[in-house]
mmCIF file of C-alpha atoms in Angstrom:
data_model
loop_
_atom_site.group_PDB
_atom_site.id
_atom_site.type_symbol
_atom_site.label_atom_id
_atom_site.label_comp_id
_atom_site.label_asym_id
_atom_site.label_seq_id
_atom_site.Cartn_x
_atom_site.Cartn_y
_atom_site.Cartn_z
ATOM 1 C CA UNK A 1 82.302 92.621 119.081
ATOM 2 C CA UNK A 2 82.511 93.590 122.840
ATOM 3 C CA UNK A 3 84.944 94.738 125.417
ATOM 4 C CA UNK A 4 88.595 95.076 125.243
ATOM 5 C CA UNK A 5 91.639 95.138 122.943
ATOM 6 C CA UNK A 6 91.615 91.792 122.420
ATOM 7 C CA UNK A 7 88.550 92.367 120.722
ATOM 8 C CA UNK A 8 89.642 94.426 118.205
ATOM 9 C CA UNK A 9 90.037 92.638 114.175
ATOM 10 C CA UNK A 10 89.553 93.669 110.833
ATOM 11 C CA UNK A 11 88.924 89.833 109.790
ATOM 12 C CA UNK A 12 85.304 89.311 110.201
ATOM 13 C CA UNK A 13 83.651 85.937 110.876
ATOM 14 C CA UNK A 14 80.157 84.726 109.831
ATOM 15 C CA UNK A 15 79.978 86.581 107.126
ATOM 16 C CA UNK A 16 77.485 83.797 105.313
ATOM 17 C CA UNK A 17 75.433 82.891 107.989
ATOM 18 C CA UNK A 18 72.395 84.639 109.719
ATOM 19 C CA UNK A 19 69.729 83.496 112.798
ATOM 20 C CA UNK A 20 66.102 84.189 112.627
ATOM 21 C CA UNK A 21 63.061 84.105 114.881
ATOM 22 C CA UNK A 22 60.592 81.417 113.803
ATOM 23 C CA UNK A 23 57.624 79.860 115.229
ATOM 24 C CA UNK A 24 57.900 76.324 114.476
ATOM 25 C CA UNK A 25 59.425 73.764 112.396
ATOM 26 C CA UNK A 26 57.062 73.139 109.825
ATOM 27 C CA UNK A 27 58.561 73.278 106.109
ATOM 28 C CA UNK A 28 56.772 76.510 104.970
ATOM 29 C CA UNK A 29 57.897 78.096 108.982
ATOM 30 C CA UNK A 30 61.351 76.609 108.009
ATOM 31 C CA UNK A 31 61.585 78.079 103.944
ATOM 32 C CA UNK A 32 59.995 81.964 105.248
ATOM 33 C CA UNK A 33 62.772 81.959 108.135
ATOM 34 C CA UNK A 34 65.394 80.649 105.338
ATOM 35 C CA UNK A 35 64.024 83.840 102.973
ATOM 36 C CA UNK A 36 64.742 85.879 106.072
ATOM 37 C CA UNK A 37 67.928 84.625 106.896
ATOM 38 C CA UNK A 38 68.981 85.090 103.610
ATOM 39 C CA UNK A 39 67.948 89.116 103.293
ATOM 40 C CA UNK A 40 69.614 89.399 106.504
ATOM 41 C CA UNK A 41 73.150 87.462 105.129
ATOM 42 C CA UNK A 42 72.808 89.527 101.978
ATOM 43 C CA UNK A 43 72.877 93.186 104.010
ATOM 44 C CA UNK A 44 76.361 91.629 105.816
ATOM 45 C CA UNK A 45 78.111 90.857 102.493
ATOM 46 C CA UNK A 46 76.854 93.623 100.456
ATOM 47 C CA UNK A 47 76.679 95.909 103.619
ATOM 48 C CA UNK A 48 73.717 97.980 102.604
ATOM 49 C CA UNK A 49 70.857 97.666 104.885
ATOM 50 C CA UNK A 50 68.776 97.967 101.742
ATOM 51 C CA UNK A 51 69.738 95.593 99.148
ATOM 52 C CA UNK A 52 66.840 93.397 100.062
ATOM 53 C CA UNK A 53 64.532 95.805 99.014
ATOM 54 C CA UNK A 54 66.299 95.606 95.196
ATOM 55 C CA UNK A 55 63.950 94.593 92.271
ATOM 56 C CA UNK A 56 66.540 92.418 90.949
ATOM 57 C CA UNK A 57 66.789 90.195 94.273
ATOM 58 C CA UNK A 58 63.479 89.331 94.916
ATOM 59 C CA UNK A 59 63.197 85.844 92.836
ATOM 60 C CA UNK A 60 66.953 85.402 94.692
ATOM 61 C CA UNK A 61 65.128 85.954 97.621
ATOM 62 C CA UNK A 62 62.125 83.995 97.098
ATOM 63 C CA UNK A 63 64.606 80.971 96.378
ATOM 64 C CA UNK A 64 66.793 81.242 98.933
ATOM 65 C CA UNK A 65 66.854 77.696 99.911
ATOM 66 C CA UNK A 66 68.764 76.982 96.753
ATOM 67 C CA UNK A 67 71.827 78.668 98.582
ATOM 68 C CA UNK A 68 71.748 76.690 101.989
ATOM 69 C CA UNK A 69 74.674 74.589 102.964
ATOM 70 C CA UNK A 70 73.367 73.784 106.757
ATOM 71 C CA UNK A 71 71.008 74.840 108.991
ATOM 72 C CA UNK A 72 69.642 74.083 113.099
ATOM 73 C CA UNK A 73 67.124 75.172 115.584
ATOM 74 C CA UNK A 74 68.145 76.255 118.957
ATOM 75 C CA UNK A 75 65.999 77.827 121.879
ATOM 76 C CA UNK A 76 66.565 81.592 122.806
ATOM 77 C CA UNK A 77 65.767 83.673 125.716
ATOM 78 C CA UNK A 78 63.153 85.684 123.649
ATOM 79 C CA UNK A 79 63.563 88.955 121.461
ATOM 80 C CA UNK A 80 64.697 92.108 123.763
ATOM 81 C CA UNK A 81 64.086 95.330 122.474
ATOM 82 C CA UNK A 82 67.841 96.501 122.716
ATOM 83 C CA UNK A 83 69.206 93.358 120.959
ATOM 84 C CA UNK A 84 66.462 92.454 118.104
ATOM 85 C CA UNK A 85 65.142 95.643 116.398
ATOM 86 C CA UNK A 86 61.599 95.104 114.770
ATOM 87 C CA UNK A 87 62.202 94.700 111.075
ATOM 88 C CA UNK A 88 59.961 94.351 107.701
ATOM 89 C CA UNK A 89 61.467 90.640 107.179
ATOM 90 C CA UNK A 90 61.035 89.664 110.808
ATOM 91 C CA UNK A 91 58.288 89.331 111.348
ATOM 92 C CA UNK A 92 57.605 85.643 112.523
ATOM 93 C CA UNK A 93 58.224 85.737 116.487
ATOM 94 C CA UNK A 94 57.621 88.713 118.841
ATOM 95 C CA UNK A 95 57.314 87.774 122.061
ATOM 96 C CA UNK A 96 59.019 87.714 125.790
ATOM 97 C CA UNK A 97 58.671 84.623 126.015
ATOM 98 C CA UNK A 98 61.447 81.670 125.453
ATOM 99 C CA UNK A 99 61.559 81.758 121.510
ATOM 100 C CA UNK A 100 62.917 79.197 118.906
ATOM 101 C CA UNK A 101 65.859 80.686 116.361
ATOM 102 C CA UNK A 102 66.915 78.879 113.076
ATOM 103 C CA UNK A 103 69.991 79.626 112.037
ATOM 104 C CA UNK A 104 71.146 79.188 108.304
ATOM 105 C CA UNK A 105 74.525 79.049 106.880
ATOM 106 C CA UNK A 106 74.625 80.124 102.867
ATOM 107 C CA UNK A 107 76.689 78.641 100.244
ATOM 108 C CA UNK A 108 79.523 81.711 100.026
ATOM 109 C CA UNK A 109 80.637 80.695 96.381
ATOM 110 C CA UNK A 110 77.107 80.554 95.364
ATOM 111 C CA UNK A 111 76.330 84.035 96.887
ATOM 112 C CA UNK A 112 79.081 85.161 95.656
ATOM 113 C CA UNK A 113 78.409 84.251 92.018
ATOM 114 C CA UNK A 114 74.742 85.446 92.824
ATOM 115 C CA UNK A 115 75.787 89.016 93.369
ATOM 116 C CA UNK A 116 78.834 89.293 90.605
ATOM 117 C CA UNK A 117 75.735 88.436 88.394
ATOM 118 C CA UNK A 118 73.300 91.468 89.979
ATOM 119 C CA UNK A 119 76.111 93.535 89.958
ATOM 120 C CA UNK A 120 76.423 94.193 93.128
ATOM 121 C CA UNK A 121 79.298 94.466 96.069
ATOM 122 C CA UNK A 122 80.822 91.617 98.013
ATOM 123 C CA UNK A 123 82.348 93.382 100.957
ATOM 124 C CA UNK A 124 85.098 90.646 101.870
ATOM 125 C CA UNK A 125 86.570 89.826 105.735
ATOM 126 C CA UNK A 126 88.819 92.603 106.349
ATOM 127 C CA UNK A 127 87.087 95.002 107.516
ATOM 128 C CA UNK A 128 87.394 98.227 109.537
ATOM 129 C CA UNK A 129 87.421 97.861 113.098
ATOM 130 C CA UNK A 130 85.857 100.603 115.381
ATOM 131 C CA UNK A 131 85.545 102.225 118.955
ATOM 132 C CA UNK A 132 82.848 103.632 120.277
ATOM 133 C CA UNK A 133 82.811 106.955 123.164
ATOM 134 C CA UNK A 134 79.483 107.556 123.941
ATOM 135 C CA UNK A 135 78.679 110.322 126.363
ATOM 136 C CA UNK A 136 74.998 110.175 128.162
ATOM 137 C CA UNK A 137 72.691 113.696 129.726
ATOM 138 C CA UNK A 138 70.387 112.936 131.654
ATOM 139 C CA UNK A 139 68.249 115.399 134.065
ATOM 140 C CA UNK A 140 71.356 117.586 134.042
ATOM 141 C CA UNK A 141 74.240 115.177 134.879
ATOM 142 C CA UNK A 142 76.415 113.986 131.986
ATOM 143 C CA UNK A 143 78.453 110.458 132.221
ATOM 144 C CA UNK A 144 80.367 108.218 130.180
ATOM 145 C CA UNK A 145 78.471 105.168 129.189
ATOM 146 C CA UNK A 146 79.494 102.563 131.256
ATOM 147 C CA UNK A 147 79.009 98.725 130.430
ATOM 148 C CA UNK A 148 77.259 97.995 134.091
ATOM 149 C CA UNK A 149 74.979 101.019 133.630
ATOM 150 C CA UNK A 150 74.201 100.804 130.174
ATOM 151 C CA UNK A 151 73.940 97.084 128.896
ATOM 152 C CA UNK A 152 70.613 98.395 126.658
ATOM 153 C CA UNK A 153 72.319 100.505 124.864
ATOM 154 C CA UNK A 154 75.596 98.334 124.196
ATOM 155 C CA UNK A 155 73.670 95.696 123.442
ATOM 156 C CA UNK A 156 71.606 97.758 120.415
ATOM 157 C CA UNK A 157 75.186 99.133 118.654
ATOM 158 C CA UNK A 158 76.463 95.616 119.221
ATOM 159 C CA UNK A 159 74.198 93.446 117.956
ATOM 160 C CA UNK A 160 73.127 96.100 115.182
ATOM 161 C CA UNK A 161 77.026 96.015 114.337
ATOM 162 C CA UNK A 162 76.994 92.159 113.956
ATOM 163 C CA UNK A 163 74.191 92.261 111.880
ATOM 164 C CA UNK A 164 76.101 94.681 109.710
ATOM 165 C CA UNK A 165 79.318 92.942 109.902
ATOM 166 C CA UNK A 166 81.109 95.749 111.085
ATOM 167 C CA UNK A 167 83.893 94.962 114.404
ATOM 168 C CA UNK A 168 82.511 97.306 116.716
ATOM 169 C CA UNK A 169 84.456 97.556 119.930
ATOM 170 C CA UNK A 170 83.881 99.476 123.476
ATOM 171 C CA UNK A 171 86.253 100.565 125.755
ATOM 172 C CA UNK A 172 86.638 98.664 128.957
ATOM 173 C CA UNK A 173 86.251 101.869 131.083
ATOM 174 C CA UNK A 174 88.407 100.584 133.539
ATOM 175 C CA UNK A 175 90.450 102.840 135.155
ATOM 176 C CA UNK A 176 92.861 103.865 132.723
ATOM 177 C CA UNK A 177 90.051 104.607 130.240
ATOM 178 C CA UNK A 178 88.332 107.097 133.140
ATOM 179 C CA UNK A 179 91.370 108.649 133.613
ATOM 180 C CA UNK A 180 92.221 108.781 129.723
ATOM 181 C CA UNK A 181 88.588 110.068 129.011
ATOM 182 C CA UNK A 182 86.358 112.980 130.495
ATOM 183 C CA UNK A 183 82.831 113.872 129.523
ATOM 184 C CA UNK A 184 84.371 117.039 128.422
ATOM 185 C CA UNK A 185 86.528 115.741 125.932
ATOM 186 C CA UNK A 186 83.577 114.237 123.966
ATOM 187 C CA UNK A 187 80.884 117.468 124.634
ATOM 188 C CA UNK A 188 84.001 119.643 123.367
ATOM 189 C CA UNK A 189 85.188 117.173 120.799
ATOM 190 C CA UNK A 190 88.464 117.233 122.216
ATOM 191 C CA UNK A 191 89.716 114.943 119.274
ATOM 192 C CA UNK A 192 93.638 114.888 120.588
ATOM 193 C CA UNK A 193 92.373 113.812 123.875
ATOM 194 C CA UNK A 194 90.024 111.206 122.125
ATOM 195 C CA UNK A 195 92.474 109.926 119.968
ATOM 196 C CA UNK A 196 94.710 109.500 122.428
ATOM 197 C CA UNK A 197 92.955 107.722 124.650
ATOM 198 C CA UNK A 198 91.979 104.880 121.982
ATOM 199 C CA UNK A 199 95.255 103.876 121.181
ATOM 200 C CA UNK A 200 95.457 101.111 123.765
ATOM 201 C CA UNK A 201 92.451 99.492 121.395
ATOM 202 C CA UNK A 202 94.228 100.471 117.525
ATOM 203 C CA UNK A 203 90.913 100.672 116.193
ATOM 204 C CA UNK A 204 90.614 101.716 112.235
ATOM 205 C CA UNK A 205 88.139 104.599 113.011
ATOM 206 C CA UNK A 206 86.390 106.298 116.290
ATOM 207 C CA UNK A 207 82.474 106.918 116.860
ATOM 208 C CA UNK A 208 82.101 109.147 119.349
ATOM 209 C CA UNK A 209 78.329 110.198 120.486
ATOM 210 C CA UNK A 210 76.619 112.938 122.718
ATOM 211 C CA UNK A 211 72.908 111.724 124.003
ATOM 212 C CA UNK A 212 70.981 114.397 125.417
ATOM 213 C CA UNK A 213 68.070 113.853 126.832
ATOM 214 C CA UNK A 214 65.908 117.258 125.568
ATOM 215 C CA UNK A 215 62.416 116.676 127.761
ATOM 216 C CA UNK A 216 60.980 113.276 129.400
ATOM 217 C CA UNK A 217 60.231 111.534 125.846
ATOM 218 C CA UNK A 218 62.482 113.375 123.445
ATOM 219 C CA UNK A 219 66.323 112.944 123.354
ATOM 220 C CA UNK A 220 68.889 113.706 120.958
ATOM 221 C CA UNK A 221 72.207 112.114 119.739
ATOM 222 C CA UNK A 222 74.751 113.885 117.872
ATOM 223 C CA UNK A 223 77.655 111.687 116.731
ATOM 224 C CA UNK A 224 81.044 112.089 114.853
ATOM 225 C CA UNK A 225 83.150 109.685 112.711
ATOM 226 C CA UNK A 226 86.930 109.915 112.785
ATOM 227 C CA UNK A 227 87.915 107.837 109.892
ATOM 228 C CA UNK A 228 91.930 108.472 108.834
ATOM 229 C CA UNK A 229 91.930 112.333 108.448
ATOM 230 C CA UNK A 230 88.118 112.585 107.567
ATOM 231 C CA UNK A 231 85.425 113.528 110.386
ATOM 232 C CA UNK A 232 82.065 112.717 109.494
ATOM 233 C CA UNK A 233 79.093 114.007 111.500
ATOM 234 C CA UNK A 234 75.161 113.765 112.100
ATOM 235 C CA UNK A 235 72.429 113.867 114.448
ATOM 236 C CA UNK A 236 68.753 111.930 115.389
ATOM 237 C CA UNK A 237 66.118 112.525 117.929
ATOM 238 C CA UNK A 238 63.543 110.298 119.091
ATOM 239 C CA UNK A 239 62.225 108.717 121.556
ATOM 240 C CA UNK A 240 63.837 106.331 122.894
ATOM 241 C CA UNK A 241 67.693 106.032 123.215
ATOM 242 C CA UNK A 242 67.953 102.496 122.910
ATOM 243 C CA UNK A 243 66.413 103.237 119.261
ATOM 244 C CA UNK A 244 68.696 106.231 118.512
ATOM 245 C CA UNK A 245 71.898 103.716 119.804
ATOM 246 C CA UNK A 246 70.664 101.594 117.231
ATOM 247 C CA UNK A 247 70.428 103.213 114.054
ATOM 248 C CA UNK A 248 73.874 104.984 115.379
ATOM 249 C CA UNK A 249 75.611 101.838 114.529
ATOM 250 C CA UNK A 250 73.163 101.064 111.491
ATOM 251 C CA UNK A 251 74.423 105.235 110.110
ATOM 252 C CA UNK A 252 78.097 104.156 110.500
ATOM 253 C CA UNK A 253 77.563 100.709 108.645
ATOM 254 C CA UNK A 254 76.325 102.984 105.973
ATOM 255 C CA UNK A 255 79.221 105.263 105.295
ATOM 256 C CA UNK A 256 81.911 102.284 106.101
ATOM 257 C CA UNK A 257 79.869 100.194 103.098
ATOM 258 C CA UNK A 258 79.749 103.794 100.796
ATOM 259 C CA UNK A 259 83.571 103.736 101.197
ATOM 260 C CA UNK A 260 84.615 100.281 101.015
ATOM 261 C CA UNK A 261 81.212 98.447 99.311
ATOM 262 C CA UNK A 262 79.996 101.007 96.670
ATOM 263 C CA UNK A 263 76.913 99.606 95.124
ATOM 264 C CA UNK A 264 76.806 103.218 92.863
ATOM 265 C CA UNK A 265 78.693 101.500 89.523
ATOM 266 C CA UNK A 266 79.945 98.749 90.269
ATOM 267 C CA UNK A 267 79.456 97.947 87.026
ATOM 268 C CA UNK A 268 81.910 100.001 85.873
ATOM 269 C CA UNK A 269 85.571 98.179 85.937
ATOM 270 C CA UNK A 270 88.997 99.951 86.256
ATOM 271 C CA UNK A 271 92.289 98.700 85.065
ATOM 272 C CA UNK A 272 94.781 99.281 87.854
ATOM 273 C CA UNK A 273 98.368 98.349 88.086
ATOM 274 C CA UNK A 274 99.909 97.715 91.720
ATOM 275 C CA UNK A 275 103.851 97.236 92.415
ATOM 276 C CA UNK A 276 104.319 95.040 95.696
ATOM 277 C CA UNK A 277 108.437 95.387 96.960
ATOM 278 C CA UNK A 278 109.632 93.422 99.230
ATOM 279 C CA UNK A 279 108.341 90.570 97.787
ATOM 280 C CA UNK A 280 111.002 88.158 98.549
ATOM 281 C CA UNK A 281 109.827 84.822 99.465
ATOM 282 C CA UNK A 282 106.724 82.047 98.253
ATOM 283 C CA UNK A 283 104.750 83.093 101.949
ATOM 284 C CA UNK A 284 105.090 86.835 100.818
ATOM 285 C CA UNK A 285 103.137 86.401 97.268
ATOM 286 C CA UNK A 286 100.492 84.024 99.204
ATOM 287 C CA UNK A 287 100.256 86.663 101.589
ATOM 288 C CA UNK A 288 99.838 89.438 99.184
ATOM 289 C CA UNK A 289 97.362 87.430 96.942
ATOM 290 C CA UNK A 290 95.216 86.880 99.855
ATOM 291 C CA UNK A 291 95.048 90.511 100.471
ATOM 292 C CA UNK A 292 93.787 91.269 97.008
ATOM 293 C CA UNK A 293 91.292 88.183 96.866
ATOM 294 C CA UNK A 294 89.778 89.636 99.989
ATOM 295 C CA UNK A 295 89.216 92.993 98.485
ATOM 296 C CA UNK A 296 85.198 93.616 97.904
ATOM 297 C CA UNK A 297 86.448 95.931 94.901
ATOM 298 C CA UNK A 298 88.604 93.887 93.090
ATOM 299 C CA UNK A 299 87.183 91.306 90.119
ATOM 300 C CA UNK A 300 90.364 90.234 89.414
ATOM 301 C CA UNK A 301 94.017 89.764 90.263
ATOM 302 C CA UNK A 302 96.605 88.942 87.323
ATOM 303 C CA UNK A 303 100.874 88.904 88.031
ATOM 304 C CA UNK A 304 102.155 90.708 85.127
ATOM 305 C CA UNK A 305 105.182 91.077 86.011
ATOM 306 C CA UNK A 306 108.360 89.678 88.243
ATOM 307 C CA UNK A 307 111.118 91.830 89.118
ATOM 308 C CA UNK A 308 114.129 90.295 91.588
ATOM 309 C CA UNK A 309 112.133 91.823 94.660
ATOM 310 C CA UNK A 310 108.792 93.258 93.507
ATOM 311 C CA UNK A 311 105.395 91.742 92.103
ATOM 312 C CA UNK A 312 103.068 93.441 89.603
ATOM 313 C CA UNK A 313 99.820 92.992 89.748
ATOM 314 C CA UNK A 314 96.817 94.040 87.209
ATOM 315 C CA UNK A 315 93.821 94.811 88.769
ATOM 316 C CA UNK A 316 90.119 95.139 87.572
ATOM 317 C CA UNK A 317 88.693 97.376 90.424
ATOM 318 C CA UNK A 318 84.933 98.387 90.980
ATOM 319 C CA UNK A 319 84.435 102.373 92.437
ATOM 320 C CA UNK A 320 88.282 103.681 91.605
ATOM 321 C CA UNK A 321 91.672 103.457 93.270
ATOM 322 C CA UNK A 322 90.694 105.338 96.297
ATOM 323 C CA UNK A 323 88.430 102.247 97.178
ATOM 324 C CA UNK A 324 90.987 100.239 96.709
ATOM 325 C CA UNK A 325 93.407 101.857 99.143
ATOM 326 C CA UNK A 326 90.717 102.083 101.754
ATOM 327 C CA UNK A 327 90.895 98.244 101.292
ATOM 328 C CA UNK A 328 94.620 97.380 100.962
ATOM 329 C CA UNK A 329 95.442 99.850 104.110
ATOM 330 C CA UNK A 330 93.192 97.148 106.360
ATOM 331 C CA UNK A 331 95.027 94.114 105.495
ATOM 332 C CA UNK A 332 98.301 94.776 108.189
ATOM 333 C CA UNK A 333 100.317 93.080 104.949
ATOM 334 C CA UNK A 334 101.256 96.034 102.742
ATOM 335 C CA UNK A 335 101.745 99.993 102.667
ATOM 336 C CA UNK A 336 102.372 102.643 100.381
ATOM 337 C CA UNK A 337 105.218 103.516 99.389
ATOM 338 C CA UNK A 338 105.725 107.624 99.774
ATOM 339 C CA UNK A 339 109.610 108.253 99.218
ATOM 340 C CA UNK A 340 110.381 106.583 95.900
ATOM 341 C CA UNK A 341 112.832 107.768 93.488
ATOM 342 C CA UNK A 342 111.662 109.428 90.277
ATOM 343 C CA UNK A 343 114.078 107.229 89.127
ATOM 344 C CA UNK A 344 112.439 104.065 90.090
ATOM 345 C CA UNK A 345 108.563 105.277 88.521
ATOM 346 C CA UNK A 346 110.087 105.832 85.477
ATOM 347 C CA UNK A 347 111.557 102.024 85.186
ATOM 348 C CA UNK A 348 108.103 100.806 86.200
ATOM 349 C CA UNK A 349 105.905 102.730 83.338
ATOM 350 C CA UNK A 350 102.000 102.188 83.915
ATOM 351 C CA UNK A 351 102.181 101.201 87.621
ATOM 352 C CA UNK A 352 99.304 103.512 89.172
ATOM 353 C CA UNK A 353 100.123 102.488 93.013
ATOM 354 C CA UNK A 354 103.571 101.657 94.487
ATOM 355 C CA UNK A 355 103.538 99.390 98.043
ATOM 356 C CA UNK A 356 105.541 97.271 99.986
ATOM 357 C CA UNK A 357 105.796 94.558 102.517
ATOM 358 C CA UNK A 358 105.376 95.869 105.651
#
């Protein structure tokens, strides 16, 4: 997360780990923060902010410390409102003042193994990356936000988007961006103009927002999702903007983890075959069988078949094969395959998706 194109990955770090507010070191300070740390872990892997809240997790949660590999105190500046949102399982520290974190990293085999078991998603590294064009009203006179004029805001969707696991990325506004941008192109939802001016960051998808603020304590935020060729949109009003910047990124965690994470059956198990051309060399297979390990959807991977330049795989898939193309298309290692022969499907019978080495 944070400025630039550098900035931009699908392969997300940290995915096991989480840092918590505590306020001491005593063993029962040390196992609550651990129990927090641990709902707080599970909403990154699983990405649902509610899983937590699931009957079949509490004892999970309650014995968290059976999943720790490692964990260490440091001192922090103190919770600030934009960064640290109040939450039900946070409730240890609130206060300005210099504050001491505990951060735990969880055993990710064990968690793993935890969540097959409760039937639940584990949303793996590669995940989609996304930029973020929010436009600001205030007493009349509409901006672009700007990272030296709005830091409280950035700070919510960024730290909100770590918590989430989800790359979130926003543009440099440097020059080029000013030029490549105008308010008008996000009030009108100019999306060529939009889309055009994110290329220098190839994000996966683009957020873009309008904050208006309605009266002195009321503003609204309408925002749009441009995911592939689907445009999702919604709206909030509150308060304060800092809040409504917030749950922004929190609302696009939630569709990325509906599309990629479905906890709605995953119990449910598809057979799915998958060709792989191209396939010519021991570094190519690795490569390809570290795409599909990494794939939150898949349960399992078999090679069925060998052909002189192709691979085929069986695959047991949770939530159905678009899912699983939403997956494979984030890896940078394979594509689909568009143009090929009738010919060539009928010598492959069974094989539901046809890709190759990019």
């Amino acid at each position: 997360m944070g400025y630039g194109p550098a900035a931009t990955a699908g392969q997300v770090t940290g995915l096991y780990s989480a840092e918590v507010p505590v306020a001491g070191q005593s063993v029962e300070q040390r196992t609550d923060g651990i129990r927090r740390a641990f709902a707080r872990m599970l909403i990154k892997v699983t990405g649902n902010r509610t899983v937590p809240q699931r009957p079949e997790l509490q004892e999970d949660i309650a014995q968290a410390t059976r999943y720790v590999q490692q964990f260490r105190y440091r001192l922090g500046a103190g919770r600030s409102s934009a960064a640290e949102p109040p939450a039900a399982e946070d409730g240890a520290v609130d206060s300005g003042e210099a504050s001491r974190l505990l951060t735990v990293q969880f055993d990710s085999a064990a968690v793993q193994r935890l969540l097959r078991e409760r039937r639940l998603p584990v949303w793996g590294r590669n995940r989609p990356s996304g930029l973020v064009w929010l436009g600001i009203e205030s007493q009349g006179q509409r901006r672009v936000m700007r990272p030296e004029l709005d830091a409280a805001l950035i700070d919510a969707m960024t730290v909100t988007a770590e918590q989430r696991g989800v790359p979130l990325l926003l543009p440099l506004m440097d020059l080029e961006d000013q030029a490549a941008v105008q308010v008008a192109d996000l009030w009108g939802d100019f999306e060529q103009n939009i889309r055009r001016a994110s290329q220098r960051y190839t994000p996966d998808l683009i957020v873009t927002g309008r904050m208006t603020q309605l009266s002195g304590r009321l503003w609204r935020v309408t925002w749009r999702l441009y995911h592939g060729n689907r445009t999702t949109s919604w709206s909030d009003e509150g308060g304060d903007p800092v809040d409504l910047a917030r749950e922004g990124a929190q609302h696009v965690g939630d569709l990325l983890a509906e599309r990629y994470a479905p906890v709605g059956g995953e119990a449910n198990l598809s057979p799915i075959r998958l060709r792989v051309s191209g396939v010519t060399a021991l570094v190519q297979y690795a490569g390809v069988g570290r795409l599909l390990q990494s794939q939150s959807s898949v349960e399992r991977a078999d090679m069925v078949a060998v052909e002189p330049d192709a691979v085929i795989f069986e695959l047991q898939v949770r939530g159905g094969i678009q899912v699983l193309e939403q997956g494979l298309a984030l890896g940078g290692v394979i594509e689909p395959v568009t143009d090929l022969p009738d010919a060539t499907q009928s010598l492959v019978e069974g094989v539901d998706l046809f890709y190759r080495m990019r």
